PDB file of C-alpha atoms in Angstrom:
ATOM      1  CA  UNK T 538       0.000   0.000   0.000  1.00 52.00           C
ATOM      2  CA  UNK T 539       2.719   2.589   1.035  1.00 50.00           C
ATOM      3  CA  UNK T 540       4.645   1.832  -2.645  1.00 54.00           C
ATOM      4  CA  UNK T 541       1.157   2.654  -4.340  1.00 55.00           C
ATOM      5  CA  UNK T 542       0.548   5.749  -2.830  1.00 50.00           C
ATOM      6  CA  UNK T 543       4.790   6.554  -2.933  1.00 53.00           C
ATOM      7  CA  UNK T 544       4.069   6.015  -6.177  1.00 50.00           C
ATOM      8  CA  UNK T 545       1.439   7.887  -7.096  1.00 50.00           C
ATOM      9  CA  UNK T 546       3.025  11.250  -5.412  1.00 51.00           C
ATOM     10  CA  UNK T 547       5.715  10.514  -7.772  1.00 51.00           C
ATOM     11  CA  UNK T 548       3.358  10.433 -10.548  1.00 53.00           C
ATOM     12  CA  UNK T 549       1.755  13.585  -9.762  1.00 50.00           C
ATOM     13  CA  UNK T 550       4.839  15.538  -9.236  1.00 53.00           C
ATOM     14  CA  UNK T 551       5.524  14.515 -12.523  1.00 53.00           C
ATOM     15  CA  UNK T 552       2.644  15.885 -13.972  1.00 51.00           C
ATOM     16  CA  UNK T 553       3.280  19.339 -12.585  1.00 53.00           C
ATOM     17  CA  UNK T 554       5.410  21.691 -14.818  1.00 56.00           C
ATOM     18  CA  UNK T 555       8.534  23.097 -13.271  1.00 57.00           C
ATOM     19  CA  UNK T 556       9.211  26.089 -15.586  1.00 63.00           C
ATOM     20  CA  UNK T 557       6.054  29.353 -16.241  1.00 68.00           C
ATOM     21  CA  UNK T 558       6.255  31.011 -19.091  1.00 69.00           C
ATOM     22  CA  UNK T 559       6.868  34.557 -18.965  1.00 74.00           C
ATOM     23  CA  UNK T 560       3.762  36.174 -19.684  1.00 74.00           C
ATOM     24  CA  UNK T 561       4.392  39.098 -22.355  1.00 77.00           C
ATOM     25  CA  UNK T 562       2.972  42.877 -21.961  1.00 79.00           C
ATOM     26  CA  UNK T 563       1.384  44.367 -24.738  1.00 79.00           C
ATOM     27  CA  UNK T 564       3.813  47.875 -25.319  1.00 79.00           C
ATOM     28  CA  UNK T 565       1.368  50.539 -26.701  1.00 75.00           C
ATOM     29  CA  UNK T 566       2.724  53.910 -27.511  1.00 76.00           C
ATOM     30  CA  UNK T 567       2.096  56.733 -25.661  1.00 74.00           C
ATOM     31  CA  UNK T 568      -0.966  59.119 -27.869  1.00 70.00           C
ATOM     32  CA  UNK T 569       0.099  61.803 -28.676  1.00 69.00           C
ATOM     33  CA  UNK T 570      -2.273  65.285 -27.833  1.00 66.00           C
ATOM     34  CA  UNK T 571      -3.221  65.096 -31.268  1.00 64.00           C
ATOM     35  CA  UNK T 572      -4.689  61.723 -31.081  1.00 67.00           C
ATOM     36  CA  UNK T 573      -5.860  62.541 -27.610  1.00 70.00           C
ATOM     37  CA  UNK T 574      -8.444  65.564 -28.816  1.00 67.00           C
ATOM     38  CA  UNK T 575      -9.724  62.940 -31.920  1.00 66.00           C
ATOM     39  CA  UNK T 576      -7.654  64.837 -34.209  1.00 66.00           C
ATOM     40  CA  UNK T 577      -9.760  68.084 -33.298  1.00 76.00           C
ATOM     41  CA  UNK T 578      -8.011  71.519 -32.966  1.00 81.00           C
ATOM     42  CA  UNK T 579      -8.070  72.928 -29.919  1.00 85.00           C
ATOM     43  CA  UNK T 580      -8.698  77.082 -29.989  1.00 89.00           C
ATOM     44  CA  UNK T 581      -8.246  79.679 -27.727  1.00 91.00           C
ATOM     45  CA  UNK T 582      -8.824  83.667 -28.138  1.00 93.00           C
ATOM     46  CA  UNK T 583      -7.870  86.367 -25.657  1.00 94.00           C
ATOM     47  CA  UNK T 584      -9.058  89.833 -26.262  1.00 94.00           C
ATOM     48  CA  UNK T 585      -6.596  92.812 -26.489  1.00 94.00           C
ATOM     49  CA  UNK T 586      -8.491  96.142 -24.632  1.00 93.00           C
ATOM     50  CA  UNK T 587      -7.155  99.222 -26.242  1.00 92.00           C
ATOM     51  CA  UNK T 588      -4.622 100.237 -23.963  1.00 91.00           C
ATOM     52  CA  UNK T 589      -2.945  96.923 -24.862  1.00 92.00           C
ATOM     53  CA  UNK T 590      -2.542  97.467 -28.122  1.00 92.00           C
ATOM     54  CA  UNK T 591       0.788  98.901 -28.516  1.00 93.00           C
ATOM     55  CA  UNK T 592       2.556  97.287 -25.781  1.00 93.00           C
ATOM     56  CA  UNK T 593       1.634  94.259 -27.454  1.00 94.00           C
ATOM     57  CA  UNK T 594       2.921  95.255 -30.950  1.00 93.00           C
ATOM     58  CA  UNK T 595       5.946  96.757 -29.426  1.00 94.00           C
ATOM     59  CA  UNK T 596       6.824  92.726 -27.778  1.00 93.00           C
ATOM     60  CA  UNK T 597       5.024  90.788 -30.555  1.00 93.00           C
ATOM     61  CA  UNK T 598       8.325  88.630 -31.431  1.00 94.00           C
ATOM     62  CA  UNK T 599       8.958  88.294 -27.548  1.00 93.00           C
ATOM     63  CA  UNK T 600       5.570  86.439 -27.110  1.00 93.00           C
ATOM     64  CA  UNK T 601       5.091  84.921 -30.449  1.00 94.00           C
ATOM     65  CA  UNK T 602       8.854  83.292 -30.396  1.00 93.00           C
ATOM     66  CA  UNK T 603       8.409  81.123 -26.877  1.00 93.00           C
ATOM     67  CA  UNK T 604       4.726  79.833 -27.874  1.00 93.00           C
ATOM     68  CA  UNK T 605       5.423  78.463 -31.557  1.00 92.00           C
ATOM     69  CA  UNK T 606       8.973  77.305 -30.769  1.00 91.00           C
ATOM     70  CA  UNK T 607       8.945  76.226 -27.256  1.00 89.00           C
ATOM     71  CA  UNK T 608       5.418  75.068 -26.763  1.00 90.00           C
ATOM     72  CA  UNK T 609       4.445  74.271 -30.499  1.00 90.00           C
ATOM     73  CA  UNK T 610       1.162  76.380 -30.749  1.00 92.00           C
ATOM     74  CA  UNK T 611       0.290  78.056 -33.468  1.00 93.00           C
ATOM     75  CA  UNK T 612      -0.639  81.911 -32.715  1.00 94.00           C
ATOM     76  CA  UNK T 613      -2.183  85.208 -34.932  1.00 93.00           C
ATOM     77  CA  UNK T 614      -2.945  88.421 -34.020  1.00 93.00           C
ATOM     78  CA  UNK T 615      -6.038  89.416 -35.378  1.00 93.00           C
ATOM     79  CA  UNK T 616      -6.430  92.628 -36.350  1.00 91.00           C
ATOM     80  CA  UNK T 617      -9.786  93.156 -37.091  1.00 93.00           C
ATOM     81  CA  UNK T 618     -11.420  91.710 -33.488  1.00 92.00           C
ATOM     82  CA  UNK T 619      -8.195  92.866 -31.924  1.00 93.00           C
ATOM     83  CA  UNK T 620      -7.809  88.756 -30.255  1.00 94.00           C
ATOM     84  CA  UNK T 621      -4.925  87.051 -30.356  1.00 94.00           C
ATOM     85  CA  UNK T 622      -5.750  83.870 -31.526  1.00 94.00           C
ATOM     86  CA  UNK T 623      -3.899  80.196 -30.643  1.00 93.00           C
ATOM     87  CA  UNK T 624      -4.184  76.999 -31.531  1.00 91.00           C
ATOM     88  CA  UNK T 625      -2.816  73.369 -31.263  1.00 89.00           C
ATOM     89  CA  UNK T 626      -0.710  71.721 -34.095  1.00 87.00           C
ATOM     90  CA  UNK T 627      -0.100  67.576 -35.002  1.00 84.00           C
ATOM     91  CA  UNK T 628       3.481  68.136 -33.127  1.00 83.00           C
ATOM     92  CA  UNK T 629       2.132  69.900 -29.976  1.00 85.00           C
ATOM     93  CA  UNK T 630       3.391  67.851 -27.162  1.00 84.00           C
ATOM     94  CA  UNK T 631       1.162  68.140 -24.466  1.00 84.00           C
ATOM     95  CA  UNK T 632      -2.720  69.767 -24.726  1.00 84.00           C
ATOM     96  CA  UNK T 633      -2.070  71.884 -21.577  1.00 87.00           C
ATOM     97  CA  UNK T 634       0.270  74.080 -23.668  1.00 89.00           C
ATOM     98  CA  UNK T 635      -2.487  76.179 -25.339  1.00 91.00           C
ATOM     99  CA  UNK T 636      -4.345  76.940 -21.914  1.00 91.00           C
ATOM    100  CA  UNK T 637      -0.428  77.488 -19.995  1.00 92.00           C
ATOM    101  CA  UNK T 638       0.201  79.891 -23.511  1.00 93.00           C
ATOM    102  CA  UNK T 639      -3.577  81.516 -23.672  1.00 94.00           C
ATOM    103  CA  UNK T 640      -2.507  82.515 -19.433  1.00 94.00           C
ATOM    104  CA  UNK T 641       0.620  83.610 -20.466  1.00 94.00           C
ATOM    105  CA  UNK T 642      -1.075  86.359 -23.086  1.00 95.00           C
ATOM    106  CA  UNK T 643      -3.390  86.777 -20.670  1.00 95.00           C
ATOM    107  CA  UNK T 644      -0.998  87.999 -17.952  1.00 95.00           C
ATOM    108  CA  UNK T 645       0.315  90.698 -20.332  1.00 95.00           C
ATOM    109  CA  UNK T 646      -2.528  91.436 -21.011  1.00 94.00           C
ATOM    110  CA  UNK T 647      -3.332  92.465 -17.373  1.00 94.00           C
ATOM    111  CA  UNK T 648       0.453  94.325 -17.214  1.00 93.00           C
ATOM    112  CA  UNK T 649       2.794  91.822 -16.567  1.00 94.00           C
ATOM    113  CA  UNK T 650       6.017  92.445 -18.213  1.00 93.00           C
ATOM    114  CA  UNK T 651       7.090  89.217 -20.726  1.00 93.00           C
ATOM    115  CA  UNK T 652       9.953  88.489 -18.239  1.00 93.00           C
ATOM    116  CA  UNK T 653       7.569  87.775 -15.552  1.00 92.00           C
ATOM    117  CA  UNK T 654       4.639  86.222 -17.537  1.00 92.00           C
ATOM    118  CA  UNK T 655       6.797  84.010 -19.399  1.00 93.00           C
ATOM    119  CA  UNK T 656       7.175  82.303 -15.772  1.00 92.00           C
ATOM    120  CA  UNK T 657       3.436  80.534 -16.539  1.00 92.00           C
ATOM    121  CA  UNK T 658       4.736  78.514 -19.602  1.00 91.00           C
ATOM    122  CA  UNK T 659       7.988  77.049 -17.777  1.00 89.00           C
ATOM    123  CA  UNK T 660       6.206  76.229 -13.800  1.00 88.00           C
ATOM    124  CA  UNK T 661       3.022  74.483 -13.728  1.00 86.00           C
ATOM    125  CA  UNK T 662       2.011  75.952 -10.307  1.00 89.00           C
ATOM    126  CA  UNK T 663       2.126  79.458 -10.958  1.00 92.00           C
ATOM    127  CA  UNK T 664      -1.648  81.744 -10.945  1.00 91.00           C
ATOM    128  CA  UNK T 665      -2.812  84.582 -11.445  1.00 94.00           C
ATOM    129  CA  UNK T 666      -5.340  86.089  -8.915  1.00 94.00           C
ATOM    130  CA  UNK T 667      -7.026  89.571  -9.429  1.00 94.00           C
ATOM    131  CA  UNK T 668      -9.627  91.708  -7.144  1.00 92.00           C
ATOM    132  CA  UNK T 669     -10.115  95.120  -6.869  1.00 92.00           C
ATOM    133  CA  UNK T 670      -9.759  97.512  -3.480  1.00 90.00           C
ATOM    134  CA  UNK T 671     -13.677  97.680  -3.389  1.00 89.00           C
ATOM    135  CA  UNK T 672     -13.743  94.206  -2.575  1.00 90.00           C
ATOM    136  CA  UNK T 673     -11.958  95.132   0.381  1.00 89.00           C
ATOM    137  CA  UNK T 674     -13.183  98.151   1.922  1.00 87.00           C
ATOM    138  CA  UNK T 675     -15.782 100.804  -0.278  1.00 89.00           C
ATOM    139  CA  UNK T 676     -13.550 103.980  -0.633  1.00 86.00           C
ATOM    140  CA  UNK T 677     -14.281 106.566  -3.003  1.00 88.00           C
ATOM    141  CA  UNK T 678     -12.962 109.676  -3.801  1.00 87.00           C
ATOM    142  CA  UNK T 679      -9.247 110.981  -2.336  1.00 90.00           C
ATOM    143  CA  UNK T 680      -9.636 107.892   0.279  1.00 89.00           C
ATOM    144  CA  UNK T 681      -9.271 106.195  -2.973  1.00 89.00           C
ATOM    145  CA  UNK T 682      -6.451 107.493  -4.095  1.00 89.00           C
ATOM    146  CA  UNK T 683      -4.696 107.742  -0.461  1.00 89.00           C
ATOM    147  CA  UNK T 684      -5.148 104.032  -0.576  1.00 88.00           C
ATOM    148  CA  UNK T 685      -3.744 103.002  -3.472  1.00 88.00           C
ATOM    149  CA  UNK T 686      -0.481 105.596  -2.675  1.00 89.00           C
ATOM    150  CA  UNK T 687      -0.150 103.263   0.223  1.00 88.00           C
ATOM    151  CA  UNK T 688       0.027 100.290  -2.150  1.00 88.00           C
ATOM    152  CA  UNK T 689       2.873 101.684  -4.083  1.00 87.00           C
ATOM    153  CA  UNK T 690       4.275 103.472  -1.469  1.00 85.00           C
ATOM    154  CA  UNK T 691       7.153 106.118  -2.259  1.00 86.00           C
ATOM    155  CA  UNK T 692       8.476 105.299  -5.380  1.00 86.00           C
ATOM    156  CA  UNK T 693       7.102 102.270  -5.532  1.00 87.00           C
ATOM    157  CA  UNK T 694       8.960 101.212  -2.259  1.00 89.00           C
ATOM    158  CA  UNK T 695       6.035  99.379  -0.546  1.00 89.00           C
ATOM    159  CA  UNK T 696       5.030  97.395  -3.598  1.00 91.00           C
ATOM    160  CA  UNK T 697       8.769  96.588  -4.585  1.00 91.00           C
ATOM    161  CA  UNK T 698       8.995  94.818  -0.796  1.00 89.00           C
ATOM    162  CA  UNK T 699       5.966  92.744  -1.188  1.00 91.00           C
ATOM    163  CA  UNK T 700       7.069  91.564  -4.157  1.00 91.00           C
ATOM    164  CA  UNK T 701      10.819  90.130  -3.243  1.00 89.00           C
ATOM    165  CA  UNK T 702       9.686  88.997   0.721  1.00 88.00           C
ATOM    166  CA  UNK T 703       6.551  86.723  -1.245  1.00 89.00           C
ATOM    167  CA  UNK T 704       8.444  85.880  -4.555  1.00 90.00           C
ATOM    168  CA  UNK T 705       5.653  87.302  -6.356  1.00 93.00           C
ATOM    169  CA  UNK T 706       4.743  90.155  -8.770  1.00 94.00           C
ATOM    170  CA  UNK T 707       2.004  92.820  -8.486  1.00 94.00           C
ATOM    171  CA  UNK T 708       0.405  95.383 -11.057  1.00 94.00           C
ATOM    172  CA  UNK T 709      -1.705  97.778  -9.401  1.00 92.00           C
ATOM    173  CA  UNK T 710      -3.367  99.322 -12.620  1.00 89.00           C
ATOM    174  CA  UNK T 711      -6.221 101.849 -11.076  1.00 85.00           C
ATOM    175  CA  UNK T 712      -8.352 100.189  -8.499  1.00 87.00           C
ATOM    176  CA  UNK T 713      -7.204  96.559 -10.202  1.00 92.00           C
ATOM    177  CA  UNK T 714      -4.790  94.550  -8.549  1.00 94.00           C
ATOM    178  CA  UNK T 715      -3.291  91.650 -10.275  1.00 95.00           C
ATOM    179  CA  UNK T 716      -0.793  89.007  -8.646  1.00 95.00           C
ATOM    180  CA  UNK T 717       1.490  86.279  -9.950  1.00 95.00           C
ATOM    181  CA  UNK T 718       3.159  83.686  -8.061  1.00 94.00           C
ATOM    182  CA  UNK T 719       2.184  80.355  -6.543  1.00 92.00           C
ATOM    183  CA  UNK T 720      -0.798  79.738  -4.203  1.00 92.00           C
ATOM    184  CA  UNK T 721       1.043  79.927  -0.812  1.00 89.00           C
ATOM    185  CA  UNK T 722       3.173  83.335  -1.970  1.00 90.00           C
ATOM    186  CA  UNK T 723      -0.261  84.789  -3.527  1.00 93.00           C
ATOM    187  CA  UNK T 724      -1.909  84.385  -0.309  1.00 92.00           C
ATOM    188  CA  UNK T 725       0.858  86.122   2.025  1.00 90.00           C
ATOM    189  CA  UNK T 726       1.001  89.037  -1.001  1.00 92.00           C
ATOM    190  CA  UNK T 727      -3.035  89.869  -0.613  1.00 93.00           C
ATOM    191  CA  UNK T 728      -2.817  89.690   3.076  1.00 92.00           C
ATOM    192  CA  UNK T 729      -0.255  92.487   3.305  1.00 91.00           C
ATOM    193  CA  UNK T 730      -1.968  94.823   0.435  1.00 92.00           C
ATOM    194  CA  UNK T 731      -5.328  94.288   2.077  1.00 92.00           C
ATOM    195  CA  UNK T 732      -4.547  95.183   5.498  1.00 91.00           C
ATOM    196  CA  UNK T 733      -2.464  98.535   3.384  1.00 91.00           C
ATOM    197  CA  UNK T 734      -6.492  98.820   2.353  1.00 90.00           C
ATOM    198  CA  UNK T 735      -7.638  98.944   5.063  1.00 89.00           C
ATOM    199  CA  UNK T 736      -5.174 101.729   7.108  1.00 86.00           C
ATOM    200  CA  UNK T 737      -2.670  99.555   8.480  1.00 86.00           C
ATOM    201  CA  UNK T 738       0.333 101.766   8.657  1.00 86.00           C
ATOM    202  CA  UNK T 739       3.328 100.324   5.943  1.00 85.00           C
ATOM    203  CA  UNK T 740       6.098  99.892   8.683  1.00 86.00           C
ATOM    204  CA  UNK T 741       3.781  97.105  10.382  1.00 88.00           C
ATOM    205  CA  UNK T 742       2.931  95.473   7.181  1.00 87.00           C
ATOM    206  CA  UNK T 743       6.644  95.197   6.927  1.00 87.00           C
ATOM    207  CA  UNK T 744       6.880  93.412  10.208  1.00 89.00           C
ATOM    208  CA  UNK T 745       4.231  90.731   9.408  1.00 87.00           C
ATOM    209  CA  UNK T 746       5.768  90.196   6.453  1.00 87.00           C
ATOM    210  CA  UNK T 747       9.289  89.314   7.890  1.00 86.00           C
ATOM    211  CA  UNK T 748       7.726  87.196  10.251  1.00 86.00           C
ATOM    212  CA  UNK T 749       5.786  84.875   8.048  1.00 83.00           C
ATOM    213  CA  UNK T 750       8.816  84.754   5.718  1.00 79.00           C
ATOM    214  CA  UNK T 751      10.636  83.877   8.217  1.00 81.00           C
ATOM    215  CA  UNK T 752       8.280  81.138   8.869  1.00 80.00           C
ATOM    216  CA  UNK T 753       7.927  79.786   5.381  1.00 74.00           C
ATOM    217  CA  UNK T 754      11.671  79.427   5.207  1.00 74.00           C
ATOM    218  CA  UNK T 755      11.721  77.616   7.894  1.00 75.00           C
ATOM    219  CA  UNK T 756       9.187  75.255   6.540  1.00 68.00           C
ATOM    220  CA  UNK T 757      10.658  74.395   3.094  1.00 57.00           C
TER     221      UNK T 757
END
């Protein structure tokens, strides 16, 4: 009895194979953004207000170059409805270009020099956030003015500060303010203009500011 059954372990340790096959991954190609939109052209316009205009013509060849060389979108200015006009090509890499190229118009747009716009093509975590000093406290009149004097400052003192404690850049164009930089440094930037707003005296915006810079260098 014990040979049988020695013999039938035998038997089925026989039967079972030593050696798997490797099993074999299919290798697809990555799609291009082309193939990704169905072969449809993706379109963006951004509208040019008047005061624009020149500035725009003046740096043409400074924005045109980086978005049809760098980020392969094709781009017009057209004359008639005063847009400039963007679109994608077969060889555009990625589809996020034209809406990272259409914010980088967009940000001159608002009064960002090219230097500092051209920022929003080359980091993907870069914004720009707007509001207006209404939003913040209803001034009218010379309050109006006194309070955006405080937002540049002498010179442009006060604003230049902001700007190189945050890492960020500020237009102040009327009762308009526009900021670029990342989410944290845009945060830190409106808290300091908005308590400026509101009558905080600039010496203890100052303060605040070098301690929470302070604090974020500490933290990264």
């Amino acid at each position: 009895m014990q040979s049988d059954k020695g013999a039938a372990s035998m038997e089925v340790e026989e039967a079972i194979p030593t050696e798997t096959k490797p099993v074999t991954k299919p290798n697809f190609k990555p799609l291009t953004a082309h193939e990704i939109s169905d072969g449809q052209v993706q379109f963006r316009k951004i509208y040019i207000p008047r005061h624009r205009y020149t500035p725009i013509k003046k740096a043409w060849m400074d924005i045109y170059t980086p978005i049809y060389d760098q980020m392969k979108v094709d781009v017009r200015m057209n004359v008639k409805t005063r847009n400039v006009e963007m679109m994608t090509r077969r060889d555009t890499p990625d589809i996020s270009n034209l809406q990272k190229c259409a914010d980088f118009v967009h940000a001159f747009v608002l009064g960002f020099d090219v230097i500092d716009a051209i920022a929003l093509l080359r980091m993907d975590e870069l914004y720009v956030d707007s509001f207006e000093i209404k939003d913040v406290k209803t001034l009218k009149g010379e309050h109006l003015s006194r309070a955006i004097g405080r937002l540049s400052g002498k010179g442009g003192k006060t604003r230049f500060a902001i700007e190189n404690s945050t890492k960020t850049r500020i237009v102040i164009a009327d009762s308009k303010i526009h900021i670029l930089g990342s989410f944290a440094n845009i945060k830190i930037a409106r808290d300091s203009l908005c308590s400026l707003i509101l009558g905080s005296p600039a010496g203890k915006v100052y303060s605040k500011l070098r301690a929470v810079t302070a604090r974020l260098a500490e933290r990264f």
